[in-house]
Every structure is written in C-alpha cells, then in structure tokens.
Tab-separated table of C-alpha atoms in Angstrom:
chain	number	residue	atom	x	y	z
W	1	MET	CA	-131.121	25.929	36.773
W	2	SER	CA	-128.062	23.688	36.836
W	3	LEU	CA	-126.353	22.705	40.078
W	4	GLN	CA	-122.651	23.523	40.308
W	5	GLN	CA	-120.235	21.714	42.566
W	6	ILE	CA	-116.840	23.162	43.498
W	7	ILE	CA	-114.198	20.643	44.513
W	8	ASP	CA	-111.086	21.926	46.277
W	9	ARG	CA	-108.168	20.013	44.795
W	10	ARG	CA	-105.376	22.218	46.114
W	11	LEU	CA	-102.397	20.237	47.312
W	12	SER	CA	-100.099	20.977	50.190
W	13	GLY	CA	-96.754	19.295	50.934
W	14	LYS	CA	-96.300	15.729	49.674
W	15	ASN	CA	-99.527	15.923	47.633
W	16	LYS	CA	-101.713	16.030	50.748
W	17	SER	CA	-105.100	17.693	50.532
W	18	ILE	CA	-105.343	21.091	52.205
W	19	GLY	CA	-108.985	20.450	52.965
W	20	ASN	CA	-108.179	17.236	54.817
W	21	ARG	CA	-105.482	18.985	56.847
W	22	GLU	CA	-107.843	21.783	57.871
W	23	ARG	CA	-110.451	19.271	58.999
W	24	PHE	CA	-107.824	17.416	61.000
W	25	LEU	CA	-106.708	20.633	62.732
W	26	ARG	CA	-110.289	21.489	63.633
W	27	ARG	CA	-111.003	18.000	64.972
W	28	HIS	CA	-107.986	17.913	67.295
W	29	LYS	CA	-107.893	21.631	68.079
W	30	GLU	CA	-107.707	21.289	71.855
W	31	GLN	CA	-104.825	18.791	71.784
W	32	ILE	CA	-102.946	20.916	69.268
W	33	ARG	CA	-103.479	24.021	71.389
W	34	GLU	CA	-102.036	22.281	74.449
W	35	ALA	CA	-99.010	21.138	72.433
W	36	VAL	CA	-98.429	24.689	71.189
W	37	LYS	CA	-98.588	26.104	74.724
W	38	ARG	CA	-95.999	23.568	75.897
W	39	ALA	CA	-93.741	24.413	72.968
W	40	VAL	CA	-93.646	28.124	73.856
W	41	ASP	CA	-92.213	27.400	77.292
W	42	GLY	CA	-88.852	26.299	75.898
W	43	ARG	CA	-88.388	28.972	73.235
W	44	GLY	CA	-86.407	32.171	73.146
W	45	ILE	CA	-88.237	35.425	72.668
W	46	ARG	CA	-87.237	35.718	68.997
W	47	ASP	CA	-87.368	32.011	68.251
W	48	ILE	CA	-90.563	31.901	66.209
W	49	GLU	CA	-89.179	31.225	62.726
W	50	ARG	CA	-90.259	27.613	62.814
W	51	GLY	CA	-93.374	25.579	63.407
W	52	GLU	CA	-93.692	22.719	65.840
W	53	ASP	CA	-93.908	18.940	65.778
W	54	VAL	CA	-97.143	17.981	67.502
W	55	LYS	CA	-97.724	14.510	68.915
W	56	ILE	CA	-101.197	13.076	69.334
W	57	PRO	CA	-101.636	9.719	71.073
W	58	LYS	CA	-102.762	7.064	68.662
W	59	ARG	CA	-105.704	6.152	70.870
W	60	ASP	CA	-107.097	9.658	70.370
W	61	LEU	CA	-107.175	9.188	66.616
W	62	ASN	CA	-109.468	6.183	66.753
W	63	GLU	CA	-112.963	6.792	65.503
W	64	PRO	CA	-116.103	4.786	66.271
W	65	VAL	CA	-117.135	2.354	63.532
W	66	PHE	CA	-120.064	0.043	63.002
W	67	GLY	CA	-119.302	-3.663	62.720
W	68	HIS	CA	-121.603	-6.415	61.572
W	69	GLY	CA	-121.399	-9.632	63.622
W	70	ASP	CA	-122.411	-13.060	62.411
W	71	GLY	CA	-125.287	-13.164	64.899
W	72	GLY	CA	-127.099	-16.195	66.307
W	73	VAL	CA	-125.676	-19.110	68.280
W	74	ARG	CA	-122.642	-20.800	66.756
W	75	GLU	CA	-120.521	-23.724	67.756
W	76	VAL	CA	-116.803	-23.405	66.972
W	77	VAL	CA	-114.088	-25.997	67.441
W	78	ARG	CA	-110.731	-24.488	68.419
W	79	PRO	CA	-107.754	-26.747	67.665
W	80	GLY	CA	-105.322	-27.420	70.494
W	81	ASN	CA	-107.818	-26.881	73.311
W	82	GLN	CA	-106.838	-29.093	76.248
W	83	GLU	CA	-108.131	-27.016	79.141
W	84	TYR	CA	-111.742	-26.071	78.557
W	85	VAL	CA	-114.971	-27.866	77.777
W	86	LYS	CA	-118.370	-26.575	76.774
W	87	GLY	CA	-119.830	-24.259	79.390
W	88	ASP	CA	-116.520	-23.150	80.946
W	89	ARG	CA	-115.927	-19.402	81.398
W	90	VAL	CA	-112.588	-18.202	80.053
W	91	PRO	CA	-110.950	-15.643	82.400
W	92	LYS	CA	-109.478	-12.364	81.112
W	93	PRO	CA	-105.675	-12.229	80.710
W	94	LYS	CA	-103.900	-10.989	83.799
W	95	GLY	CA	-101.970	-7.729	83.762
W	96	GLY	CA	-98.295	-7.786	82.863
W	97	GLN	CA	-98.592	-10.861	80.666
W	98	GLY	CA	-98.776	-9.093	77.341
W	99	GLY	CA	-102.525	-8.800	77.527
W	100	GLY	CA	-102.611	-5.149	76.605
W	101	SER	CA	-102.618	-3.590	80.083
W	102	GLY	CA	-99.514	-1.534	79.376
W	103	ALA	CA	-97.536	-3.098	82.239
W	104	GLY	CA	-95.381	-5.431	80.127
W	105	GLU	CA	-91.748	-5.075	79.213
W	106	ALA	CA	-90.657	-2.937	76.314
W	107	SER	CA	-89.954	-4.696	73.035
W	108	ASP	CA	-86.504	-4.768	71.414
W	109	SER	CA	-87.821	-5.908	68.062
W	110	GLY	CA	-88.625	-2.423	66.746
W	111	GLU	CA	-92.316	-3.179	66.563
W	112	GLY	CA	-95.204	-1.412	68.228
W	113	GLU	CA	-97.433	1.610	67.763
W	114	ASP	CA	-96.052	5.153	68.100
W	115	ASP	CA	-97.918	8.375	68.682
W	116	PHE	CA	-99.050	10.231	65.577
W	117	VAL	CA	-96.626	13.091	64.840
W	118	PHE	CA	-97.192	15.876	62.338
W	119	HIS	CA	-95.527	19.235	61.699
W	120	LEU	CA	-97.373	22.432	62.429
W	121	SER	CA	-96.223	25.286	60.188
W	122	LYS	CA	-95.339	28.704	61.570
W	123	GLU	CA	-98.612	30.196	60.317
W	124	GLU	CA	-100.657	27.349	61.766
W	125	PHE	CA	-98.699	27.556	65.025
W	126	MET	CA	-99.535	31.200	65.525
W	127	GLN	CA	-103.113	30.822	64.332
W	128	VAL	CA	-103.808	28.137	66.919
W	129	PHE	CA	-102.148	30.082	69.710
W	130	PHE	CA	-103.803	33.435	69.071
W	131	ASP	CA	-107.059	32.500	67.379
W	132	ASP	CA	-109.218	34.305	69.947
W	133	LEU	CA	-107.015	37.288	70.851
W	134	ALA	CA	-106.923	40.813	69.486
W	135	LEU	CA	-105.073	44.062	70.044
W	136	PRO	CA	-106.914	46.766	71.985
W	137	ASN	CA	-109.446	48.878	70.121
W	138	LEU	CA	-107.204	51.913	70.161
W	139	ALA	CA	-104.570	50.245	67.964
W	140	ARG	CA	-106.776	48.519	65.458
W	141	THR	CA	-106.972	51.387	62.986
W	142	SER	CA	-103.369	50.971	61.852
W	143	LEU	CA	-103.117	47.198	61.951
W	144	ALA	CA	-103.997	44.503	59.455
W	145	ASP	CA	-103.269	40.829	59.058
W	146	THR	CA	-102.914	41.242	55.298
W	147	PRO	CA	-100.008	43.172	53.723
W	148	GLU	CA	-100.489	46.750	52.641
W	149	TRP	CA	-100.505	47.597	48.924
W	150	LYS	CA	-100.291	50.723	46.846
W	151	SER	CA	-101.131	51.329	43.217
W	152	GLN	CA	-98.595	52.749	40.788
W	153	ARG	CA	-98.474	53.394	37.040
W	154	ALA	CA	-97.346	50.532	34.835
W	155	GLY	CA	-97.418	51.943	31.287
W	156	PHE	CA	-100.281	51.355	28.862
W	157	VAL	CA	-102.322	48.341	27.837
W	158	SER	CA	-104.661	47.646	24.914
W	159	ASP	CA	-107.732	46.917	27.028
W	160	GLY	CA	-109.272	48.445	30.096
W	161	THR	CA	-112.145	50.505	31.401
W	162	PRO	CA	-113.301	53.710	29.665
W	163	THR	CA	-112.296	55.779	32.671
W	164	ASN	CA	-108.665	54.747	32.127
W	165	LEU	CA	-108.636	55.587	28.397
W	166	HIS	CA	-105.645	57.704	27.415
W	167	VAL	CA	-106.953	59.881	24.587
W	168	VAL	CA	-103.662	61.378	23.422
W	169	ARG	CA	-101.881	58.015	23.310
W	170	SER	CA	-104.844	56.466	21.478
W	171	MET	CA	-104.987	59.216	18.846
W	172	ARG	CA	-101.243	59.037	18.372
W	173	GLY	CA	-101.503	55.333	17.688
W	174	ALA	CA	-104.411	55.856	15.305
W	175	LEU	CA	-102.450	58.470	13.370
W	176	GLY	CA	-99.454	56.183	13.043
W	177	ARG	CA	-101.668	53.320	11.851
W	178	ARG	CA	-103.338	55.503	9.189
W	179	ILE	CA	-99.963	56.750	7.961
W	180	ALA	CA	-98.547	53.228	7.776
W	181	LEU	CA	-101.571	51.709	5.999
W	182	GLY	CA	-101.928	54.540	3.430
W	183	MET	CA	-98.282	55.268	2.672
W	184	ASP	CA	-97.995	53.232	-0.557
W	185	LYS	CA	-101.425	54.288	-1.744
W	186	ARG	CA	-100.695	57.980	-1.234
W	187	ARG	CA	-97.371	57.669	-3.021
W	188	GLU	CA	-99.093	56.018	-5.979
W	189	LEU	CA	-101.894	58.596	-5.841
W	190	HIS	CA	-99.440	61.474	-6.058
W	191	GLU	CA	-97.766	59.853	-9.060
W	192	LEU	CA	-101.121	59.311	-10.822
W	193	GLU	CA	-102.195	62.896	-10.143
W	194	ALA	CA	-98.930	64.134	-11.684
W	195	ARG	CA	-99.500	61.768	-14.623
W	196	GLU	CA	-103.015	63.149	-15.035
W	197	GLN	CA	-101.640	66.689	-15.374
W	198	GLU	CA	-99.173	65.569	-18.031
W	199	LEU	CA	-101.894	63.789	-20.024
W	200	LEU	CA	-104.039	66.896	-20.014
W	201	LYS	CA	-101.251	68.729	-21.840
W	202	GLU	CA	-100.779	66.036	-24.488
W	203	ASP	CA	-102.785	65.836	-27.716
W	204	ARG	CA	-102.464	62.275	-28.930
W	205	PRO	CA	-105.104	59.787	-30.061
W	206	GLU	CA	-104.599	57.486	-27.057
W	207	THR	CA	-104.633	60.355	-24.583
W	208	PRO	CA	-108.397	60.137	-23.748
W	209	ARG	CA	-108.125	56.417	-23.021
W	210	LEU	CA	-105.024	56.829	-20.818
W	211	LEU	CA	-106.630	59.775	-19.044
W	212	ALA	CA	-109.759	57.738	-18.265
W	213	GLU	CA	-107.711	54.834	-16.903
W	214	THR	CA	-105.634	57.181	-14.785
W	215	ARG	CA	-108.701	58.899	-13.332
W	216	GLU	CA	-110.320	55.529	-12.603
W	217	ARG	CA	-107.225	54.411	-10.711
W	218	ILE	CA	-107.122	57.724	-8.822
W	219	ALA	CA	-110.745	57.319	-7.728
W	220	LEU	CA	-110.051	53.763	-6.571
W	221	LEU	CA	-107.038	54.830	-4.481
W	222	ARG	CA	-108.972	57.702	-2.930
W	223	SER	CA	-111.804	55.392	-1.947
W	224	ARG	CA	-109.348	52.974	-0.375
W	225	LEU	CA	-107.696	55.780	1.583
W	226	GLU	CA	-111.080	56.973	2.814
W	227	ALA	CA	-111.921	53.406	3.900
W	228	ILE	CA	-109.051	53.418	6.404
W	229	PRO	CA	-110.865	53.980	9.763
W	230	PHE	CA	-109.993	57.124	11.650
W	231	LEU	CA	-109.958	55.239	14.973
W	232	ASP	CA	-109.768	51.474	15.293
W	233	PRO	CA	-110.171	49.382	18.470
W	234	ILE	CA	-106.553	48.301	18.143
W	235	ASP	CA	-105.528	51.953	18.555
W	236	LEU	CA	-107.033	52.330	22.007
W	237	ARG	CA	-104.594	52.597	24.862
W	238	PHE	CA	-105.553	52.504	28.539
W	239	ARG	CA	-103.589	53.547	31.570
W	240	ALA	CA	-102.291	50.481	33.394
W	241	ARG	CA	-101.781	50.341	37.135
W	242	THR	CA	-100.305	47.605	39.242
W	243	ARG	CA	-100.460	46.881	42.958
W	244	ILE	CA	-97.126	46.560	44.696
W	245	PRO	CA	-96.555	45.643	48.323
W	246	VAL	CA	-95.255	48.384	50.576
W	247	PRO	CA	-93.580	47.949	53.941
W	248	THR	CA	-96.217	47.439	56.591
W	249	THR	CA	-96.288	49.519	59.701
W	250	ARG	CA	-93.443	48.846	62.075
W	251	ALA	CA	-93.560	48.114	65.758
W	252	VAL	CA	-91.075	48.256	68.604
W	253	MET	CA	-91.562	46.298	71.794
W	254	PHE	CA	-89.905	47.565	74.968
W	255	CYS	CA	-89.292	44.920	77.620
W	256	LEU	CA	-88.619	46.443	81.051
W	257	MET	CA	-87.704	44.165	83.937
W	258	ASP	CA	-86.492	44.537	87.483
W	259	VAL	CA	-83.283	42.520	88.049
W	260	SER	CA	-82.632	43.503	91.656
W	261	GLY	CA	-81.951	40.959	94.351
W	262	SER	CA	-85.667	40.367	95.028
W	263	MET	CA	-86.236	39.125	91.466
W	264	ASP	CA	-85.144	35.479	91.575
W	265	GLU	CA	-84.984	33.088	88.613
W	266	GLY	CA	-88.572	31.940	89.120
W	267	ARG	CA	-89.933	35.465	88.814
W	268	LYS	CA	-87.712	36.160	85.818
W	269	ASP	CA	-89.084	33.037	84.175
W	270	LEU	CA	-92.622	34.349	84.653
W	271	ALA	CA	-91.619	37.644	83.045
W	272	LYS	CA	-89.976	35.838	80.131
W	273	ARG	CA	-93.130	33.867	79.426
W	274	PHE	CA	-95.163	37.062	79.262
W	275	PHE	CA	-92.650	38.795	76.974
W	276	ILE	CA	-92.597	35.801	74.625
W	277	LEU	CA	-96.381	35.801	74.375
W	278	LEU	CA	-96.477	39.506	73.583
W	279	TYR	CA	-93.737	39.215	70.961
W	280	LEU	CA	-95.439	36.263	69.265
W	281	PHE	CA	-98.703	38.138	69.286
W	282	LEU	CA	-97.282	41.287	67.704
W	283	THR	CA	-95.683	39.294	64.884
W	284	ARG	CA	-99.193	38.501	63.668
W	285	HIS	CA	-99.855	42.184	63.018
W	286	TYR	CA	-96.488	43.647	62.043
W	287	GLU	CA	-93.920	42.605	59.475
W	288	LYS	CA	-91.026	44.343	61.198
W	289	ILE	CA	-90.626	44.268	64.967
W	290	ASP	CA	-87.728	45.556	67.020
W	291	VAL	CA	-87.257	44.394	70.598
W	292	VAL	CA	-85.526	46.620	73.149
W	293	PHE	CA	-84.469	45.021	76.450
W	294	ILE	CA	-84.093	47.358	79.419
W	295	ARG	CA	-83.052	45.931	82.786
W	296	HIS	CA	-82.847	47.968	85.931
W	297	HIS	CA	-82.068	47.896	89.629
W	298	THR	CA	-80.990	51.293	90.936
W	299	GLN	CA	-79.834	52.145	87.393
W	300	ALA	CA	-81.169	51.089	83.999
W	301	GLN	CA	-79.310	49.925	80.925
W	302	GLU	CA	-80.147	48.491	77.512
W	303	VAL	CA	-78.834	44.918	77.136
W	304	ASP	CA	-79.196	41.876	74.897
W	305	GLU	CA	-81.635	39.057	75.549
W	306	GLN	CA	-79.149	36.788	77.282
W	307	ASN	CA	-78.137	39.355	79.879
W	308	PHE	CA	-81.708	40.545	80.208
W	309	PHE	CA	-83.022	37.214	81.447
W	310	HIS	CA	-80.029	35.621	83.137
W	311	ALA	CA	-77.833	38.319	84.662
W	312	THR	CA	-78.341	38.930	88.380
W	313	GLU	CA	-77.851	42.019	90.496
W	314	THR	CA	-78.056	42.897	94.163
W	315	GLY	CA	-79.225	46.034	95.894
W	316	GLY	CA	-82.296	48.224	95.772
W	317	THR	CA	-84.723	49.161	93.045
W	318	VAL	CA	-85.377	52.467	91.276
W	319	VAL	CA	-87.992	51.722	88.586
W	320	SER	CA	-88.097	55.253	87.194
W	321	SER	CA	-84.594	54.808	85.739
W	322	ALA	CA	-86.013	52.271	83.233
W	323	LEU	CA	-88.840	54.583	82.197
W	324	VAL	CA	-86.434	57.484	81.683
W	325	LEU	CA	-84.206	55.303	79.494
W	326	MET	CA	-87.207	54.092	77.507
W	327	GLU	CA	-88.260	57.667	76.767
W	328	GLN	CA	-84.729	58.530	75.711
W	329	ILE	CA	-84.494	55.572	73.309
W	330	ILE	CA	-87.858	56.436	71.770
W	331	LYS	CA	-86.747	59.997	71.065
W	332	GLU	CA	-83.438	58.856	69.571
W	333	ARG	CA	-84.481	55.857	67.477
W	334	TYR	CA	-88.230	55.283	67.345
W	335	SER	CA	-90.320	58.228	66.250
W	336	PRO	CA	-94.010	57.670	67.158
W	337	THR	CA	-94.969	58.893	63.693
W	338	GLU	CA	-93.111	55.971	62.102
W	339	TRP	CA	-93.285	53.251	64.747
W	340	ASN	CA	-96.042	51.644	66.763
W	341	ILE	CA	-94.635	51.510	70.277
W	342	TYR	CA	-95.562	48.871	72.842
W	343	GLY	CA	-94.285	48.609	76.381
W	344	ALA	CA	-94.264	45.606	78.717
W	345	GLN	CA	-92.970	45.954	82.255
W	346	ALA	CA	-92.417	43.119	84.740
W	347	SER	CA	-91.541	43.612	88.384
W	348	ASP	CA	-92.200	42.194	91.827
W	349	GLY	CA	-93.580	45.616	92.818
W	350	ASP	CA	-90.786	46.386	95.242
W	351	ASN	CA	-89.534	49.913	94.660
W	352	TRP	CA	-87.959	52.757	96.594
W	353	HIS	CA	-91.047	54.374	98.086
W	354	HIS	CA	-90.092	57.917	97.027
W	355	ASP	CA	-89.723	56.739	93.406
W	356	SER	CA	-93.114	55.124	92.790
W	357	GLY	CA	-94.923	58.447	92.461
W	358	ARG	CA	-92.387	59.598	89.904
W	359	CYS	CA	-92.951	56.381	87.935
W	360	ARG	CA	-96.657	57.158	87.699
W	361	GLU	CA	-95.912	60.700	86.525
W	362	LEU	CA	-93.424	59.485	83.916
W	363	LEU	CA	-95.920	56.985	82.569
W	364	ALA	CA	-98.774	59.458	82.428
W	365	ASP	CA	-96.847	62.420	80.990
W	366	LYS	CA	-93.996	60.914	78.956
W	367	ILE	CA	-94.479	57.254	78.066
W	368	LEU	CA	-98.191	56.573	77.571
W	369	PRO	CA	-98.751	59.455	75.089
W	370	LEU	CA	-96.156	57.779	72.839
W	371	CYS	CA	-97.362	54.172	73.198
W	372	ARG	CA	-100.051	52.159	71.542
W	373	TYR	CA	-100.307	49.944	74.600
W	374	PHE	CA	-98.474	49.501	77.869
W	375	ALA	CA	-98.904	46.445	80.083
W	376	TYR	CA	-97.552	46.015	83.604
W	377	VAL	CA	-97.322	42.522	85.074
W	378	GLN	CA	-96.448	42.064	88.743
W	379	VAL	CA	-94.883	38.668	89.413
W	380	ALA	CA	-95.530	38.827	93.158
W	381	GLU	CA	-98.706	38.795	95.185
W	382	PRO	CA	-98.250	41.633	97.754
W	383	GLU	CA	-99.582	44.993	96.589
W	384	GLN	CA	-96.627	47.268	97.202
W	385	ASN	CA	-96.264	50.957	96.544
W	386	LEU	CA	-95.605	50.656	92.795
W	387	TRP	CA	-98.812	48.681	92.283
W	388	GLU	CA	-100.777	51.258	94.260
W	389	GLU	CA	-99.423	54.144	92.190
W	390	TYR	CA	-100.071	52.377	88.877
W	391	GLN	CA	-103.648	51.652	89.919
W	392	LYS	CA	-104.315	55.387	89.784
W	393	LEU	CA	-103.677	55.268	86.025
W	394	GLN	CA	-105.643	52.147	85.204
W	395	ASP	CA	-109.090	53.728	85.174
W	396	ASP	CA	-108.045	56.921	83.388
W	397	VAL	CA	-105.900	55.557	80.539
W	398	ALA	CA	-107.528	53.134	78.093
W	399	HIS	CA	-104.296	51.740	76.660
W	400	PHE	CA	-102.706	50.926	80.017
W	401	ALA	CA	-103.380	47.641	81.807
W	402	MET	CA	-101.939	45.865	84.835
W	403	ARG	CA	-102.303	42.317	86.149
W	404	LYS	CA	-100.703	39.922	88.626
W	405	ALA	CA	-99.192	36.518	87.872
W	406	VAL	CA	-97.409	34.560	90.570
W	407	GLU	CA	-97.387	31.133	88.913
W	408	ALA	CA	-96.453	29.937	85.446
W	409	SER	CA	-99.974	28.664	84.878
W	410	GLN	CA	-101.311	32.221	85.348
W	411	ILE	CA	-99.235	33.866	82.623
W	412	TYR	CA	-101.320	32.725	79.692
W	413	PRO	CA	-104.698	33.536	81.344
W	414	VAL	CA	-103.387	36.984	82.244
W	415	PHE	CA	-102.193	37.546	78.697
W	416	ARG	CA	-105.524	36.414	77.273
W	417	GLU	CA	-107.329	38.792	79.603
W	418	LEU	CA	-105.224	41.713	78.389
W	419	PHE	CA	-105.704	40.994	74.699
W	420	LYS	CA	-108.939	39.025	74.396
W	421	LYS	CA	-111.328	39.813	71.584
W	422	GLU	CA	-114.533	41.637	72.321
W	423	GLY	CA	-117.144	39.170	73.439
W	424	ALA	CA	-114.640	36.286	73.806
W	425	ALA	CA	-114.164	34.521	77.082
W	426	ALA	CA	-110.781	35.112	78.693
C-alpha cells in the first residue's frame, strides 16, 4: 500500500499561501476578534461591503526560539573600555536614554518598528465575528450558507449514465449513421442488380463470366452493408442537465426605535449597535436583505437611516403606532410567503400605560405570526409597563426574545445570547 501526500498549493493574493493565512488567523484569533468588534462600532448599518485592516503589535508576533550559546568561561577584550576592570558589575541602562524602555523621544529618521497590519476580507471579517452564532431553530429549515441551485435541461451529450439514455435520439442518430455509411454502397448495389437483370436477358459468349463477376460484387456489397452495426456507441445520446444558481431566499429586517424625548443619543447609539449586529448576521444567511426603518414617538413613520438614528423628537410615546405601521408595510410590500421577516425593536420601555397592553396584543396576533424572529432590546434598566407586558409573551412564543442593555459593552453579549449556537457559551 503506497502512502499518498496531498500538498495544498493554492495561492491567494500576491502569491501568498492560503494555508499559511488560515494558520495565521487561527493563531491570532482573539486579537483579530477584538479588532473586528472595534471596527463595527464606527460603521453604518449597511456598510459591510468591505473587510478591515487589522493591526497586531509586533511584540505579539514573536515566537520562542532555541539559541545555542558558546558555553563555558570566556575572557573577552572590548576595545575602548576606560571605565571598567575585571570583576566590575555593569549597571542596566536607565530609562529614557534609548535603552528600550519606551520612554525616549520619537525618531524623525523614518526608522523603527511598526505594528503588523494585514487586510481582513469581507468573508473573513464576518466569519470571525459570527463564528459561534446561529439563527434560532425555527428559522433554520429555510436558511443555508451555500447558494441554492436547481437542475435544468441542457440538451444532449454523448456520454452519461444509463438512466439518462434518450432512446429515440439515440436510434435517430444510429439511423442517420447507417444511411450515411451505406449510401454509396446501396447506390452501387442497385446498379449491379439492374445490370444482373440485363445480363440474364443477353445470350453472348462472355455473358456467363460477366454475370459471375456481377454476382460476386453484389455479394460483397451486401456483406459490407450487413457489417454496418445497427447501433454503435457513438450513436448513444444522454440527457444532459446543468445546475444553475437561483435567487436565495430573501429577508427583510424591520428596525423599530423610540425617538421620543427620553431616548437620548447614548440610548440611540446602543440601539444602533444592536441593529448593526443583526444586519451583519443576517447577511451571512441571505443574499438579498431589505432594511425598513420605523421611528416613532406618538406617531410612527418610515424614514431613511440618517433620520432614523439622528433625528430627535419631544413629547410622549405610543409604541403601538410602530407595530401598526410594520404590519401595514408587510401586507403591502413583503409577503410572508416570499420573504423571511425579522423584527428588532429598541426602546427605553417608557410608554403610555394604556398602550402597552395593545402592543402585546398586536405582537401576539398580528406581527409574530408573520415573523421568523422578533427581538426586543430595552436600553434602560427600569422595568416599565412595556417590559412587563412583553414578558407575558416571552414564555409562550419561541421566536420572540427580549433583553436589556444599558451600556455599550453589553450589546454584544446580549446579541450573542439571543443568537448563540446550541451548546455554545454566550
């Protein structure tokens, strides 16, 4: 039994080995993950069409090595020594004198050691960020990381499996081949047969010899015609099918946010971070994603991203207006049979107390039956009436979840808790 070795010689950009790059990403995974998390903070919600430049301090790239010293006791004469004699102890360089403590002045000579910088592609960026997250079980049946394909007819080919053999097309080809190969022979045979009939009517001395030659030629042509195979392997035709990509399932992400006077810029920033994470996550599973921004105070309206995150309002809060508008938009533009619908709502929980019960009813009866998943994030600590009403749905509806996040550092842990894989730590 011979031993086979497979060497991966695939090349990435600038003739770099893909295998080496993958090992590098695994080795510095934690530092790369931290760099990716920092990069998300400054991005817009749709700004994912690029990778990221990741910096790793040069000291973190150093690897331990074994060195072989000369060993033993040696005497060395250093030229220019006017301060020390044998037995003196040489002190370490003091800080700030260029001795490597990092406290010296910066150099203007253009020399020095920079951090190691490399570019993380879009695919690598998203893989690092979401490597241990997954969509809820309920939505997995219609999602895939790989594109969807369908098979369609692509004519006929000369080789294939017996199950794909096209009998009629094969016999048609065999018939045409037999006609083409025997055309000249049959024409000559018909002429010789006519000649044979004429010789039988003649009574000349050379007639028997000519008749024998004619019959010999006729027999030879008939044998050659019979030698033409009825069906040859070159006649076989098989149905050909090809796989073509089809549009993958589509998703729409509804972003609902309270913009009343109690939602300051800090709370809006928390909501933005959560929306960005959800959008980035959905792009791993869907090729086409629409984003619908709905802002509300006492009334709700659909706006663009800029107004969604930066416009301010004063006055009270009626959350149900956003849910009513969401249902209306779904009915008008996003049929649940064609779109996978996701909802993300952010609020400080402050709502007109008579409206919170209606919000729960709208979610339970109108919104949740149409959604794959709906997540509510409260960006304030106090449990107000909206939180209390939504809690009544949490235990009964599998694809509804709610969490609190009052600091920027809590957004990512909350997101991971909502979408963590089974058995993975949040």
